Coordinates of C-alpha atoms in Angstrom, one line a residue:
Chain H
M268 CA 36.7 56.6 -13.1
G269 CA 33.2 55.2 -13.5
K270 CA 31.2 52.7 -11.4
A271 CA 31.8 49.1 -12.5
S272 CA 29.2 46.8 -13.9
T273 CA 31.7 44.4 -15.4
I274 CA 34.5 43.2 -13.2
A275 CA 37.4 40.9 -14.4
V276 CA 39.3 38.8 -12.0
V277 CA 42.9 37.8 -12.7
A278 CA 45.6 36.4 -10.4
P279 CA 49.0 38.1 -10.7
G280 CA 50.4 36.1 -7.8
R281 CA 49.0 32.8 -6.5
A282 CA 46.0 30.9 -7.8
L283 CA 42.5 31.5 -6.5
D284 CA 40.9 28.6 -4.6
A285 CA 38.3 27.4 -7.2
S286 CA 36.0 26.4 -4.3
L287 CA 35.4 30.1 -3.7
V288 CA 34.0 30.9 -7.1
P289 CA 30.3 30.2 -6.3
L290 CA 30.5 32.5 -3.3
V291 CA 32.3 35.3 -5.2
Q292 CA 30.0 35.0 -8.1
A293 CA 26.9 35.1 -5.9
R294 CA 28.1 38.2 -4.0
A295 CA 28.9 39.9 -7.4
E296 CA 25.5 39.1 -8.7
A297 CA 23.9 40.5 -5.4
A298 CA 25.9 43.7 -6.0
G299 CA 24.6 44.0 -9.5
A300 CA 27.9 43.3 -11.3
E301 CA 28.9 40.8 -14.0
L302 CA 32.0 39.0 -12.9
I303 CA 34.4 37.5 -15.5
M304 CA 36.7 35.0 -13.9
H305 CA 39.7 34.7 -16.2
P306 CA 40.7 31.0 -16.4
Q307 CA 44.3 32.1 -15.5
C308 CA 43.0 32.5 -11.9
F309 CA 43.3 28.7 -11.6
A310 CA 46.5 28.1 -13.5
E311 CA 49.4 26.6 -11.5
D312 CA 53.1 26.9 -12.1
G313 CA 54.9 26.0 -8.8
H314 CA 54.1 28.8 -6.4
F315 CA 52.4 30.9 -9.0
A316 CA 49.1 31.1 -10.9
G317 CA 50.8 30.3 -14.1
S318 CA 54.2 31.4 -15.5
D319 CA 55.1 35.1 -15.6
S320 CA 54.0 35.3 -19.2
E321 CA 50.7 33.6 -18.5
R322 CA 49.9 36.0 -15.7
L323 CA 51.1 39.0 -17.6
D324 CA 49.1 38.0 -20.7
A325 CA 45.9 37.5 -18.7
L326 CA 46.4 40.9 -17.0
H327 CA 47.0 42.6 -20.4
Q328 CA 43.9 40.9 -21.8
V329 CA 41.6 42.3 -19.2
M330 CA 43.4 45.7 -19.2
A331 CA 42.8 46.0 -22.9
D332 CA 39.2 44.7 -22.8
E333 CA 36.8 47.7 -23.3
R334 CA 33.9 45.8 -21.8
V335 CA 35.7 45.6 -18.4
D336 CA 35.2 48.4 -16.0
A337 CA 37.3 47.0 -13.1
V338 CA 40.1 44.6 -12.6
W339 CA 39.9 42.7 -9.3
F340 CA 43.1 40.9 -8.2
A341 CA 42.2 37.5 -7.0
R342 CA 44.8 36.9 -4.4
G343 CA 48.2 37.9 -3.0
G344 CA 51.0 35.5 -2.0
Y345 CA 53.9 36.8 -4.2
G346 CA 54.1 37.1 -7.9
A347 CA 52.6 40.5 -8.9
G348 CA 56.0 42.2 -8.6
R349 CA 57.5 39.9 -11.2
I350 CA 55.1 41.2 -13.9
A351 CA 54.3 44.8 -12.6
E352 CA 57.1 46.5 -14.5
A353 CA 56.1 44.9 -17.8
A354 CA 52.4 45.7 -17.1
M355 CA 53.1 49.4 -16.7
A356 CA 55.5 49.5 -19.6
A357 CA 53.0 48.4 -22.2
L358 CA 49.7 49.9 -21.1
P359 CA 46.7 49.3 -23.3
E360 CA 44.7 52.6 -23.8
A361 CA 41.6 51.0 -22.3
A362 CA 43.6 50.3 -19.1
R363 CA 43.3 53.9 -18.0
T364 CA 39.5 53.9 -17.7
K365 CA 39.4 51.0 -15.3
T366 CA 39.7 50.6 -11.5
Y367 CA 42.1 48.1 -10.0
L368 CA 41.5 46.6 -6.6
G369 CA 43.6 44.4 -4.4
Y370 CA 46.2 44.4 -1.5
S371 CA 49.1 42.5 0.0
D372 CA 51.3 41.2 -2.9
A373 CA 49.0 42.9 -5.4
G374 CA 50.5 46.2 -4.0
F375 CA 53.3 45.9 -6.5
L376 CA 50.6 46.4 -9.2
L377 CA 48.8 49.0 -7.3
A378 CA 52.0 51.0 -7.2
A379 CA 53.0 50.5 -10.8
L380 CA 49.5 51.2 -12.2
H381 CA 49.0 54.2 -10.0
K382 CA 52.4 55.5 -11.2
V383 CA 51.2 55.5 -14.8
G384 CA 47.9 57.2 -14.0
C385 CA 45.5 54.3 -13.5
D386 CA 42.8 54.4 -10.8
V387 CA 43.8 51.9 -8.1
A388 CA 42.5 51.1 -4.6
H389 CA 43.8 48.9 -1.7
G390 CA 41.1 46.6 -0.5
P391 CA 39.8 43.0 -0.2
M392 CA 40.2 40.4 -2.9
P393 CA 38.2 37.3 -3.9
Q394 CA 40.4 35.0 -1.9
D395 CA 39.3 36.9 1.2
G396 CA 36.0 34.9 0.8
A397 CA 37.8 32.1 2.6
R398 CA 38.2 34.2 5.8
E399 CA 36.0 34.1 8.8
G400 CA 33.4 36.8 7.9
G401 CA 34.9 37.0 4.5
E402 CA 31.6 37.6 2.8
A403 CA 31.5 41.1 4.3
A404 CA 35.0 41.7 2.8
L405 CA 33.7 40.7 -0.6
D406 CA 30.6 42.8 -0.3
R407 CA 32.7 45.8 0.8
A408 CA 35.0 45.4 -2.2
L409 CA 32.1 45.1 -4.6
A410 CA 30.3 48.1 -3.0
W411 CA 33.3 50.2 -3.8
L412 CA 33.7 48.9 -7.3
V413 CA 30.1 48.9 -8.3
R414 CA 28.6 51.9 -6.3
R415 CA 31.6 53.8 -5.1
D416 CA 30.0 53.4 -1.6
E417 CA 31.9 55.8 0.7
A418 CA 30.9 53.7 3.7
T419 CA 33.5 51.2 2.5
L420 CA 36.4 53.7 2.9
E421 CA 39.0 53.6 5.6
P422 CA 37.5 56.1 8.0
G423 CA 40.6 58.2 8.6
L424 CA 41.0 59.3 5.0
T425 CA 40.8 63.0 4.4
R426 CA 39.0 64.3 1.3
G427 CA 41.5 66.1 -0.9
V428 CA 44.6 64.5 0.7
P429 CA 46.2 61.8 -1.4
A430 CA 46.5 58.4 0.3
M431 CA 48.2 55.1 -0.4
A432 CA 48.2 51.8 1.4
F433 CA 50.7 49.0 1.3
N434 CA 51.7 45.8 2.9
L435 CA 54.9 46.9 4.7
T436 CA 56.9 44.0 3.4
V437 CA 55.8 44.8 -0.2
L438 CA 56.5 48.5 0.2
S439 CA 59.9 47.6 1.6
H440 CA 60.6 45.7 -1.7
L441 CA 59.1 48.5 -3.9
V442 CA 61.1 51.5 -2.7
G443 CA 63.8 52.5 -5.1
T444 CA 62.5 50.4 -8.0
P445 CA 60.9 51.7 -11.2
M446 CA 57.5 50.6 -9.9
V447 CA 57.2 53.0 -6.9
P448 CA 55.0 56.1 -7.3
D449 CA 55.9 59.5 -5.9
L450 CA 55.1 59.4 -2.1
A451 CA 55.5 63.1 -1.4
G452 CA 52.7 64.5 0.6
V453 CA 50.8 61.2 0.8
D454 CA 49.0 59.8 3.8
L455 CA 50.8 56.4 3.9
L456 CA 49.0 53.5 5.4
I457 CA 50.8 50.2 6.2
E458 CA 49.8 46.8 7.4
D459 CA 51.4 43.3 7.5
V460 CA 50.8 39.7 8.3
G461 CA 52.9 36.8 9.4
E462 CA 56.1 38.7 10.0
Y463 CA 58.4 38.4 13.0
L464 CA 58.7 41.6 15.0
Y465 CA 62.4 41.9 14.2
A466 CA 61.5 41.6 10.5
T467 CA 58.9 44.3 10.8
D468 CA 61.4 46.5 12.7
R469 CA 63.9 45.9 9.9
A470 CA 61.4 46.7 7.2
L471 CA 60.5 50.0 9.1
L472 CA 64.3 50.8 9.3
H473 CA 64.5 50.3 5.5
V474 CA 61.3 52.1 4.5
T475 CA 61.7 55.1 6.9
G476 CA 65.4 55.3 5.8
Q477 CA 64.3 56.3 2.2
E478 CA 64.3 59.9 1.3
S479 CA 61.2 59.2 -0.8
V480 CA 59.3 58.0 2.2
R481 CA 60.5 60.8 4.5
G482 CA 58.4 63.1 2.3
V483 CA 55.0 61.5 3.1
A484 CA 52.5 63.7 4.9
Q485 CA 52.0 61.1 7.6
L486 CA 52.2 57.4 8.3
R487 CA 49.3 55.4 9.8
H488 CA 49.6 51.8 10.9
G489 CA 46.9 49.2 10.2
R490 CA 46.9 45.8 11.7
F491 CA 49.9 43.6 11.9
S492 CA 48.4 40.1 12.3
D493 CA 49.6 36.5 12.9
V494 CA 53.0 37.7 14.2
P495 CA 55.0 34.5 14.9
E496 CA 56.7 34.0 18.3
N497 CA 60.4 35.0 18.2
D498 CA 62.8 32.4 19.8
I499 CA 63.4 35.1 22.4
P500 CA 60.8 37.9 23.0
F501 CA 61.6 40.9 20.9
G502 CA 61.0 43.2 23.9
R503 CA 59.2 46.0 22.1
G504 CA 55.6 46.3 21.0
L505 CA 54.5 47.2 17.5
E506 CA 53.1 50.6 18.1
A507 CA 56.2 51.7 20.0
M508 CA 58.3 50.4 17.1
I509 CA 56.4 52.3 14.5
K510 CA 56.4 55.5 16.5
G511 CA 60.1 55.1 17.2
W512 CA 60.9 54.9 13.5
C513 CA 58.7 57.8 12.7
E514 CA 60.4 59.9 15.3
R515 CA 63.9 58.9 14.1
S516 CA 63.1 59.7 10.5
G517 CA 61.1 62.9 11.0
I518 CA 57.8 61.3 9.7
R519 CA 54.6 62.3 11.4
H520 CA 52.8 59.3 13.0
G521 CA 49.1 59.7 12.3
G522 CA 47.8 56.9 14.5
S523 CA 46.1 53.7 13.5
A524 CA 44.3 52.7 10.3
D525 CA 41.5 50.2 9.6
I526 CA 43.3 48.0 7.2
G527 CA 44.9 44.6 7.5
H528 CA 44.8 40.9 6.4
D529 CA 41.3 40.3 7.7
A530 CA 37.7 40.7 6.8
A531 CA 37.5 44.2 8.3
N532 CA 40.1 45.5 5.7
K533 CA 38.6 48.9 4.5
I534 CA 39.1 50.5 1.1
V535 CA 41.9 53.0 0.4
P536 CA 41.8 54.6 -3.1
F537 CA 45.2 55.9 -4.1
G538 CA 45.6 59.6 -4.8
P539 CA 43.4 62.5 -3.8
R540 CA 39.6 61.9 -3.9
G541 CA 37.6 64.7 -5.4
G542 CA 34.1 65.8 -4.6
Chain I
M36 CA 95.4 48.9 7.5
G37 CA 97.8 47.1 9.7
K38 CA 97.8 43.6 11.0
A39 CA 96.0 43.2 14.3
S40 CA 97.4 42.2 17.6
T41 CA 94.6 43.6 19.8
I42 CA 91.1 42.7 18.8
A43 CA 88.0 44.0 20.5
V44 CA 84.7 42.1 20.3
V45 CA 81.3 43.9 20.6
A46 CA 77.8 42.7 19.7
P47 CA 75.8 45.2 17.6
G48 CA 72.9 42.7 17.2
R49 CA 72.2 39.7 19.4
A50 CA 74.3 38.6 22.5
L51 CA 77.2 36.2 22.1
D52 CA 76.8 32.9 23.8
A53 CA 79.0 33.2 26.9
S54 CA 79.8 29.5 26.6
L55 CA 81.8 30.2 23.5
V56 CA 84.3 32.5 25.2
P57 CA 86.9 29.9 26.2
L58 CA 87.1 28.6 22.6
V59 CA 87.3 32.0 21.0
Q60 CA 89.9 33.2 23.5
A61 CA 91.9 30.0 22.9
R62 CA 91.9 30.4 19.2
A63 CA 92.8 34.1 19.5
E64 CA 95.7 33.2 21.7
A65 CA 96.8 30.5 19.3
A66 CA 96.7 33.2 16.5
G67 CA 98.9 35.5 18.6
A68 CA 96.2 38.1 19.3
E69 CA 95.0 39.7 22.5
L70 CA 91.2 39.5 22.5
I71 CA 89.2 42.0 24.5
M72 CA 85.6 40.8 25.0
H73 CA 83.5 43.9 25.7
P74 CA 81.0 43.0 28.5
Q75 CA 78.3 44.4 26.3
C76 CA 78.6 41.2 24.3
F77 CA 76.6 39.5 27.0
A78 CA 74.0 42.2 27.7
E79 CA 70.4 41.4 27.1
D80 CA 67.5 43.6 26.2
G81 CA 64.7 41.5 24.6
H82 CA 66.1 40.4 21.2
F83 CA 69.2 42.6 21.5
A84 CA 72.5 42.5 23.2
G85 CA 71.5 45.6 25.3
S86 CA 69.6 48.7 24.3
D87 CA 70.5 50.7 21.2
S88 CA 72.5 53.1 23.3
E89 CA 74.3 50.3 25.2
R90 CA 75.3 48.7 21.9
L91 CA 76.2 52.0 20.3
D92 CA 78.2 53.1 23.3
A93 CA 80.2 49.8 23.3
L94 CA 80.9 50.2 19.6
H95 CA 82.0 53.8 20.1
Q96 CA 84.3 52.8 22.9
V97 CA 86.2 50.2 20.9
M98 CA 86.2 52.4 17.8
A99 CA 87.8 55.2 19.8
D100 CA 90.3 53.0 21.7
E101 CA 93.8 53.5 20.2
R102 CA 95.0 50.1 21.6
V103 CA 92.5 48.3 19.5
D104 CA 93.6 47.2 16.0
A105 CA 90.5 45.4 14.9
V106 CA 86.8 45.3 15.9
W107 CA 85.3 41.8 15.5
F108 CA 81.5 41.7 15.5
A109 CA 80.3 38.9 17.8
R110 CA 77.1 37.8 16.2
G111 CA 74.4 38.7 13.7
G112 CA 70.7 38.2 14.3
Y113 CA 69.4 41.8 13.7
G114 CA 70.3 45.0 15.5
A115 CA 73.4 46.5 13.8
G116 CA 71.1 48.4 11.4
R117 CA 69.5 50.2 14.4
I118 CA 72.9 51.8 15.4
A119 CA 74.8 51.9 12.1
E120 CA 73.8 55.4 11.0
A121 CA 74.7 56.8 14.4
A122 CA 78.0 54.9 14.3
M123 CA 79.0 56.5 11.0
A124 CA 77.8 59.9 12.0
A125 CA 80.1 60.3 15.0
L126 CA 83.3 58.6 13.9
P127 CA 86.2 58.7 16.4
E128 CA 89.4 59.5 14.6
A129 CA 91.0 56.2 15.9
A130 CA 88.1 54.3 14.1
R131 CA 89.8 54.8 10.7
T132 CA 92.9 52.9 11.5
K133 CA 91.1 49.7 12.5
T134 CA 89.7 46.7 10.6
Y135 CA 86.1 45.6 11.1
L136 CA 85.0 42.0 10.5
G137 CA 81.6 40.3 10.5
Y138 CA 78.7 39.3 8.3
S139 CA 75.0 38.7 8.2
D140 CA 73.2 41.4 10.2
A141 CA 76.6 43.0 10.9
G142 CA 76.5 43.9 7.1
F143 CA 74.6 47.1 8.1
L144 CA 77.8 48.2 9.9
L145 CA 80.2 46.9 7.2
A146 CA 78.3 49.1 4.7
A147 CA 78.1 52.2 6.9
L148 CA 81.7 52.0 8.0
H149 CA 83.0 51.3 4.6
K150 CA 81.1 54.2 3.3
V151 CA 82.9 56.6 5.7
G152 CA 86.3 55.2 4.7
C153 CA 86.9 52.4 7.3
D154 CA 88.6 49.1 6.4
V155 CA 85.9 46.4 6.6
A156 CA 85.6 42.7 5.7
H157 CA 82.9 40.1 5.4
G158 CA 83.8 37.0 7.3
P159 CA 83.2 34.7 10.3
M160 CA 82.3 35.9 13.7
P161 CA 82.9 34.6 17.3
Q162 CA 79.4 33.1 17.4
D163 CA 80.4 30.8 14.5
G164 CA 82.4 28.9 17.0
A165 CA 79.1 27.2 17.8
R166 CA 78.9 25.7 14.3
E167 CA 80.0 22.2 13.3
G168 CA 83.6 22.8 12.3
G169 CA 83.3 26.3 13.7
E170 CA 86.9 26.4 15.0
A171 CA 88.1 26.6 11.4
A172 CA 85.9 29.6 10.8
L173 CA 87.4 31.3 13.9
D174 CA 90.9 30.5 12.8
R175 CA 90.2 31.9 9.3
A176 CA 88.8 35.1 10.7
L177 CA 91.8 35.5 13.0
A178 CA 94.3 34.6 10.3
W179 CA 92.9 37.5 8.3
L180 CA 92.8 40.0 11.2
V181 CA 96.2 39.0 12.6
R182 CA 98.3 38.0 9.6
R183 CA 96.4 39.2 6.5
D184 CA 96.7 35.6 5.4
E185 CA 95.5 35.6 1.7
A186 CA 94.6 31.9 1.9
T187 CA 91.5 33.0 3.9
L188 CA 90.2 35.1 1.0
E189 CA 87.2 34.1 -1.1
P190 CA 89.0 32.5 -4.1
G191 CA 87.2 34.4 -6.9
L192 CA 88.3 37.9 -5.8
T193 CA 90.3 39.7 -8.3
R194 CA 93.2 41.9 -7.2
G195 CA 92.5 45.5 -8.0
V196 CA 88.7 45.0 -8.5
P197 CA 86.6 46.3 -5.5
A198 CA 84.4 43.7 -3.9
M199 CA 81.7 43.7 -1.3
A200 CA 79.7 40.9 0.2
F201 CA 76.3 41.0 1.9
N202 CA 73.6 38.9 3.2
L203 CA 70.9 39.4 0.5
T204 CA 68.2 40.2 3.0
V205 CA 70.4 42.8 4.7
L206 CA 71.4 44.3 1.4
S207 CA 67.7 44.4 0.5
H208 CA 67.1 46.5 3.6
L209 CA 70.2 48.7 3.1
V210 CA 69.6 50.0 -0.5
G211 CA 68.3 53.5 -0.6
T212 CA 69.3 54.3 3.0
P213 CA 72.0 56.7 4.1
M214 CA 74.1 53.6 5.1
V215 CA 74.7 52.1 1.7
P216 CA 78.1 52.7 0.0
D217 CA 78.5 53.3 -3.7
L218 CA 78.2 50.0 -5.5
A219 CA 79.3 51.1 -8.9
G220 CA 81.9 48.8 -10.5
V221 CA 81.9 46.5 -7.5
D222 CA 82.0 42.7 -7.6
L223 CA 79.0 42.1 -5.4
L224 CA 78.7 38.8 -3.5
I225 CA 75.5 37.7 -1.8
E226 CA 74.5 34.9 0.5
D227 CA 71.5 34.1 2.8
V228 CA 70.1 31.8 5.3
G229 CA 66.7 30.6 6.5
E230 CA 64.7 32.4 3.8
Y231 CA 61.9 30.9 1.7
L232 CA 62.6 30.8 -2.0
Y233 CA 59.8 33.2 -2.7
A234 CA 61.3 35.7 -0.2
T235 CA 64.7 35.4 -1.9
D236 CA 63.1 35.9 -5.2
R237 CA 61.4 39.0 -3.8
A238 CA 64.6 40.3 -2.3
L239 CA 66.4 39.8 -5.7
L240 CA 63.5 41.7 -7.4
H241 CA 64.0 44.6 -5.0
V242 CA 67.8 44.6 -5.1
T243 CA 68.3 44.2 -8.8
G244 CA 65.5 46.8 -9.3
Q245 CA 67.8 49.5 -7.9
E246 CA 69.7 51.7 -10.2
S247 CA 72.6 51.7 -7.7
V248 CA 72.8 47.9 -7.9
R249 CA 72.5 47.8 -11.7
G250 CA 75.9 49.5 -11.7
V251 CA 77.9 46.7 -10.1
A252 CA 80.6 45.0 -12.2
Q253 CA 79.1 41.6 -11.5
L254 CA 77.0 39.6 -9.0
R255 CA 78.2 36.3 -7.6
H256 CA 76.1 34.1 -5.4
G257 CA 77.3 32.4 -2.2
R258 CA 75.4 29.7 -0.4
F259 CA 71.7 30.1 0.5
S260 CA 71.2 27.6 3.3
D261 CA 68.5 26.3 5.5
V262 CA 65.8 27.2 3.0
P263 CA 62.4 26.4 4.6
E264 CA 59.9 24.3 2.7
N265 CA 57.2 26.4 1.0
D266 CA 53.7 25.2 1.5
I267 CA 53.7 24.5 -2.2
P268 CA 57.0 23.9 -4.1
F269 CA 58.2 27.2 -5.5
G270 CA 59.0 25.6 -8.8
R271 CA 62.3 27.2 -9.5
G272 CA 65.8 26.7 -8.2
L273 CA 68.0 29.2 -6.6
E274 CA 70.6 29.5 -9.3
A275 CA 68.0 29.9 -12.1
M276 CA 66.4 32.6 -10.0
I277 CA 69.6 34.6 -9.5
K278 CA 70.5 34.2 -13.2
G279 CA 67.0 35.3 -14.2
W280 CA 67.1 38.5 -12.2
C281 CA 70.6 39.3 -13.4
E282 CA 69.4 38.9 -17.0
R283 CA 66.3 41.0 -16.5
S284 CA 68.3 43.8 -14.9
G285 CA 71.3 43.8 -17.1
I286 CA 73.7 42.7 -14.3
R287 CA 76.5 40.3 -15.2
H288 CA 76.2 37.0 -13.3
G289 CA 79.7 36.0 -12.3
G290 CA 78.9 32.5 -10.9
S291 CA 79.1 31.2 -7.4
A292 CA 81.1 32.5 -4.4
D293 CA 82.5 30.7 -1.4
I294 CA 80.6 32.6 1.3
G295 CA 77.6 31.6 3.4
H296 CA 76.2 31.0 6.9
D297 CA 78.6 28.1 7.5
A298 CA 82.1 27.3 8.7
A299 CA 83.5 27.5 5.2
N300 CA 82.6 31.2 4.9
K301 CA 85.6 32.9 3.3
I302 CA 86.9 36.5 3.8
V303 CA 85.8 39.3 1.5
P304 CA 87.5 42.6 2.2
F305 CA 85.5 45.5 0.9
G306 CA 87.0 47.8 -1.7
P307 CA 90.0 47.1 -4.0
R308 CA 92.9 45.3 -2.5
G309 CA 96.3 46.7 -3.3
G310 CA 99.5 44.8 -3.7

């Protein structure tokens, strides 16, 4: 997949904060890219950036647009999973020559598009411009899309070994559906945000209980941030929890990973990297 | 499976409030049952009613006890899923002649024990004594366990058609694991509590995306209570959401069901009822 000079932004989940546009445009310009903000990024339909059909139509438009080198998902928040199966079912030919970047809820689309052979990567999104230090996150995403800058990559990735990264809650809702790619032999990286420890334990129970996940090469944990206080302390830390589920399910635990819902979130391209 | 005169209570998830014991004992006595409160019900280990091994040992003890006719799960709250696979793997012979009753997080055990041929039912638990009108819930559970009173049954159940009932979030974490029973041809009832609408939509996406679930005879929805306010209104009601996912996934929507996290929660025995 080529380096990107034209990047289209669409919002498969929630709407992008319009106030971030000047910053995102400026960083794209600094990186030498032309950024096309699809107006659907600012649509509103209850929780979502427009209805399912509006979001799917916008995605299809940019996937089919031959001028577009990369599709950058604007924001997470839930919604991509409602259109991912339809997006992979009717794939415009031009869709296969692009790179797709996002994380969190956009993981539904990363999974589905990777499954049908598209080039996808887990990494920062335009909405991350709102974070403390978010400009660095935008620059990292753009450096990957525009220059394939290897300094942006999650440092534990191994050349030639396929990797995937997901929000754990999203992965927990992907497994067993038609959207999930083959996980066999993959270095699987997980992260999460805003989940109670008991909910994370339950998601790990579910995910590590799947035959498909038991076939990964190893599991590495990114950051699990903004964990709410339980009404009674859960009594077990996150790392012990993850190691415990790996041990139970016969999955190798490969240590920590530099991904998460924060400005430091590094890039994880799906599949094996050549070179 | 016989009517129960001796009922053992264990807590596979969170601890039972000890203050409820006099009420639960009094209702059991009024129903003509001897209630054995396993001391593990009041154990504490962080979130859980004792460590995994304490909870599993207590469950194994009452499953193996030939004096015990029924095992009544004390409370939900998360934890049963951590011991359910082990519970089904080493099934004492006497376990097969008992009835198991509970709901919410105890659904992990209902699934696993039903899968290995035990008689299980979805219905109120001792902790429900703490609810407004909770005495009626206790009496309903006991009337099922002690007398097989058909007036306690969820009114839409059809004789001869197998049924199952689950908390949707629990079902969403069960599918694809070794704990989940065959759902083909089953009337599937779901309910939930305390989940954001977007989280319920995501759980429905996941559950209705499973081939195994697409084989149910129909899906009926119980009550979804204590739904927290989203930061922006979700823009779609619960019934439309459930019907929408049924339509997408080719599952028949069978209307509402009289189950939920409340005192009115009716009994749903798993599998076909004879007679």
